[in-house]
């Protein structure tokens, strides 16, 4: 079912920081149970599969858990059990806080200045990983636990007995993109766990999928032990299922770390049939962030890019090696990634940032031609207006790497000086002239944005 009537309206919610900045707001779709039942009866579910060769894997399964600091995740019984079968990524970063911007960025290559979990939609001319996958007919889908029916676009679906939080739109990365929701075919790939088991049984799993457990199982409303145990229980039978495992790479990670005042590094683990025996139980300290999830897909299937932060992001090493990609060293000494930049979704006066249509990704491929044709004149216009440079902010982070974090050159950093500080220039637009992954992950902003963020937290 399509929801053509989710029309954004302009709200005049004053950002606490300034009397002139107005936040972009949207009408929230919150259907009643009766409406949900009616829509569920006619919802169409696709079971598309495909078998497109990649440089390193044929299937990527991404699983996101919630709000946990690195050490707690690494020490949990469930994830430490699984880690012996995979590669732990100990230098993997979330992008900002809270949840939703991280989820949308992992499929769209930017979070467009979102700094909360509200109901949003992104215009239909904004592309995602789906457009890249479709360009080579690589099947894709999402599995969202307890989403009441395929393609549901509501804000939440609570447990109908206890009314506890169960499915939440904010943890569904593709549902905020109209380029997905305005297309019935695409909407029919936004499925729930019932359909995951149908696809597993019928051997119709797509080649790219994103799995979100419910608010209990992902740890959001519970603890890391619940989330880690759920993950172990979910994956253990799959790890013995040759249909699931063969040629498959699984990524388990977290949307963000829990403590906002700290650096936003999260636990991440690669599993699956493609992990070579000699790498099981090892650690990869290469710098990655959520944009690496798109970059890795582009490198594996030799795809074009979105012209956003995906283009410069590092590719998971095992895939980079197979695809002949050289990753960048990224200095994380003063990286924090703990708050968002000011832009489109926070400031209604700002245009939607054009993608940088000239970018090439790490496998040397250009921006997807369909994106270039939609955005090229807007990119030139924004360039001539100085839009990109005007949104660049010079900033300071003040937490140096402390103990265990491997530095960008592979040696452990033991810097611990609390008084040290450094400036970083963060391009807050979708485009970046830097070749290093640092440019796409340093989202440290000026004091005004920090105040705005603090105000949003209080609200
Ligand atoms: C999952 O989605 C299917 C297809 O729309 C629906 O029939 C089913 O009831 C949903 N399952 C759950 C547990 O909500
Ligand atoms: C969404 O959440 C609200 C607040 O918890 C709840 O009252 C409402 O019933 C939920 N909606 C659905 C469809 O579950
Ligand atoms: C989340 O899903 C599990 C089953 O996987 C279920 O036991 C639990 O009750 C669900 N949480 C809520 C709040 O409904
Ligand atoms: C709708 O989605 C399908 C499948 O993803 C795609 O092939 C088609 O081009 C899309 N249509 C439009 C108008 O974007
Ligand atoms: C597998 O697909 C067939 C139709 O192709 C369907 O009848 C059957 O119910 C599916 N299996 C499962 C486990 O849903
Ligand atoms: C998986 O297979 C191994 C041996 O191949 C076996 O020891 C283990 O019990 C199996 N686990 C499950 C959950 O079936
Ligand atoms: C982000 O980290 C900095 C340290 O670099 C800290 O001063 C600031 O309070 C943090 N921001 C938030 C919102 O916690
Ligand atoms: C969040 O991640 C950072 C970066 O690794 C780490 O220093 C910090 O300890 C984590 N937060 C907590 C509370 O562990
Ligand atoms: C990577 O380089 C090797 C050696 O030059 C070549 O055999 C292989 O085909 C390349 N792989 C890709 C995916 O380009
Ligand atoms: C766009 O990317 C190119 C590299 O292809 C870079 O030289 C240019 O500075 C970028 N544009 C902007 C506005 O950042
Ligand atoms: C993208 O879509 C939005 C919303 O419809 C529109 O305002 C904007 O002009 C479009 N931009 C381009 C480059 O097509
Ligand atoms: C490399 O690591 C050493 C030892 O920690 C450090 O002194 C040096 O500054 C690092 N260089 C870079 C470029 O990060």
Short mmCIF file of C-alpha atoms in Angstrom, two decimals, residues 105 113 185 222 272-273 280 296 319 349 353 356 375 377 379 392 399 418:
data_model
loop_
_atom_site.label_atom_id
_atom_site.label_comp_id
_atom_site.label_asym_id
_atom_site.label_seq_id
_atom_site.Cartn_x
_atom_site.Cartn_y
_atom_site.Cartn_z
CA UNK A 105 23.24 7.42 6.94
CA UNK A 113 21.80 17.06 9.83
CA UNK A 185 8.04 -2.76 -5.85
CA UNK A 222 16.87 -3.88 27.87
CA UNK A 272 29.84 -15.73 7.78
CA UNK A 273 31.00 -18.40 5.40
CA UNK A 280 38.59 -16.36 12.82
CA UNK A 296 31.98 -2.24 1.04
CA UNK A 319 36.72 -7.14 0.90
CA UNK A 349 16.33 27.72 5.41
CA UNK A 353 22.66 19.29 -0.15
CA UNK A 356 29.12 15.76 -5.26
CA UNK A 375 21.47 16.66 -9.45
CA UNK A 377 22.65 21.55 -12.22
CA UNK A 379 25.36 20.78 -7.66
CA UNK A 392 32.04 24.01 6.69
CA UNK A 399 39.03 13.82 24.06
CA UNK A 418 42.87 15.66 28.80
#
